[in-house]
GROMACS .gro file of C-alpha atoms in nm:
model
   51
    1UNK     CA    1   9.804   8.345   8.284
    2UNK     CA    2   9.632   8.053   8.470
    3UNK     CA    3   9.292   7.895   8.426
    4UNK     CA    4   9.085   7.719   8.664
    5UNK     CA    5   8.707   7.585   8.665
    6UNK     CA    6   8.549   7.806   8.917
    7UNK     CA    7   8.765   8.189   8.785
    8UNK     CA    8   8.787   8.084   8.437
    9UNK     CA    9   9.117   8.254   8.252
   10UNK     CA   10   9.245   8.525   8.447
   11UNK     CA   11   9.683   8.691   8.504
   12UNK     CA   12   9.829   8.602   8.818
   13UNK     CA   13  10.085   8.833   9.012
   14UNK     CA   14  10.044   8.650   9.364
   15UNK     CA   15  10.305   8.495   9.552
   16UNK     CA   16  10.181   8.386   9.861
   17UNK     CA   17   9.845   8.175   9.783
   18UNK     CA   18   9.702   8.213  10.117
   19UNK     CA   19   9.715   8.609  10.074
   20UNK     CA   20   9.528   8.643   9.754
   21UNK     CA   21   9.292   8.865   9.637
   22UNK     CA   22   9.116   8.838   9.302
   23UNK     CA   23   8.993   9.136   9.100
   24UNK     CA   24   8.710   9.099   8.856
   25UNK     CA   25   8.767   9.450   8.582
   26UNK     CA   26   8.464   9.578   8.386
   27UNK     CA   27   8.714   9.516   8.045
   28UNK     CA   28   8.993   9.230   8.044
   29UNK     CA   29   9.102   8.937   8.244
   30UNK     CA   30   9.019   8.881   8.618
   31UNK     CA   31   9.362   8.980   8.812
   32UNK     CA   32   9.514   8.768   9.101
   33UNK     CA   33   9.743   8.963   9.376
   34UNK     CA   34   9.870   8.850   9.669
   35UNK     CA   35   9.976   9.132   9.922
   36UNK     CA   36  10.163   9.129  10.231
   37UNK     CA   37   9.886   9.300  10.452
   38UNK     CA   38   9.595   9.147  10.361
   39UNK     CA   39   9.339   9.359  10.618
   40UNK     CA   40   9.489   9.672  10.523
   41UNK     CA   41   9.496   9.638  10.177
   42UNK     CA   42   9.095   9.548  10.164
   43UNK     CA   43   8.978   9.894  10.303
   44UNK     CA   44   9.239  10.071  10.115
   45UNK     CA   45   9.071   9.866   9.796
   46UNK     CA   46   8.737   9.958   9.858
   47UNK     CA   47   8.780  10.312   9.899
   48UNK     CA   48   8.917  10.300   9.536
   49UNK     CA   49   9.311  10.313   9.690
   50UNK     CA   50   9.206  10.621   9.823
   51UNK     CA   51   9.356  10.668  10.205
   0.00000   0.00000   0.00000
């Protein structure tokens, strides 16, 4: 768990900090991820992780 002034509290699974994407959920913390394809993952996110 990290806080910050802009996010606020939020869990953290990222690794690369350049590659980040953080997830604001209708019920719990705000979620960090960093992923390895960044402009692949986005679409696939949007769609709902559908392909």
């Amino acid at each position: 768990m990290f806080r910050t002034k802009g996010v606020g509290t939020f869990l953290s699974y990222g690794t690369d900090a350049k590659k980040v994407f953080l997830i604001h959920r209708t019920k719990g913390l705000p979620v960090a991820i960093s992923v390895s394809e960044p402009d692949e993952f986005m679409p696939y996110y949007m769609k709902g992780g559908q392909k």
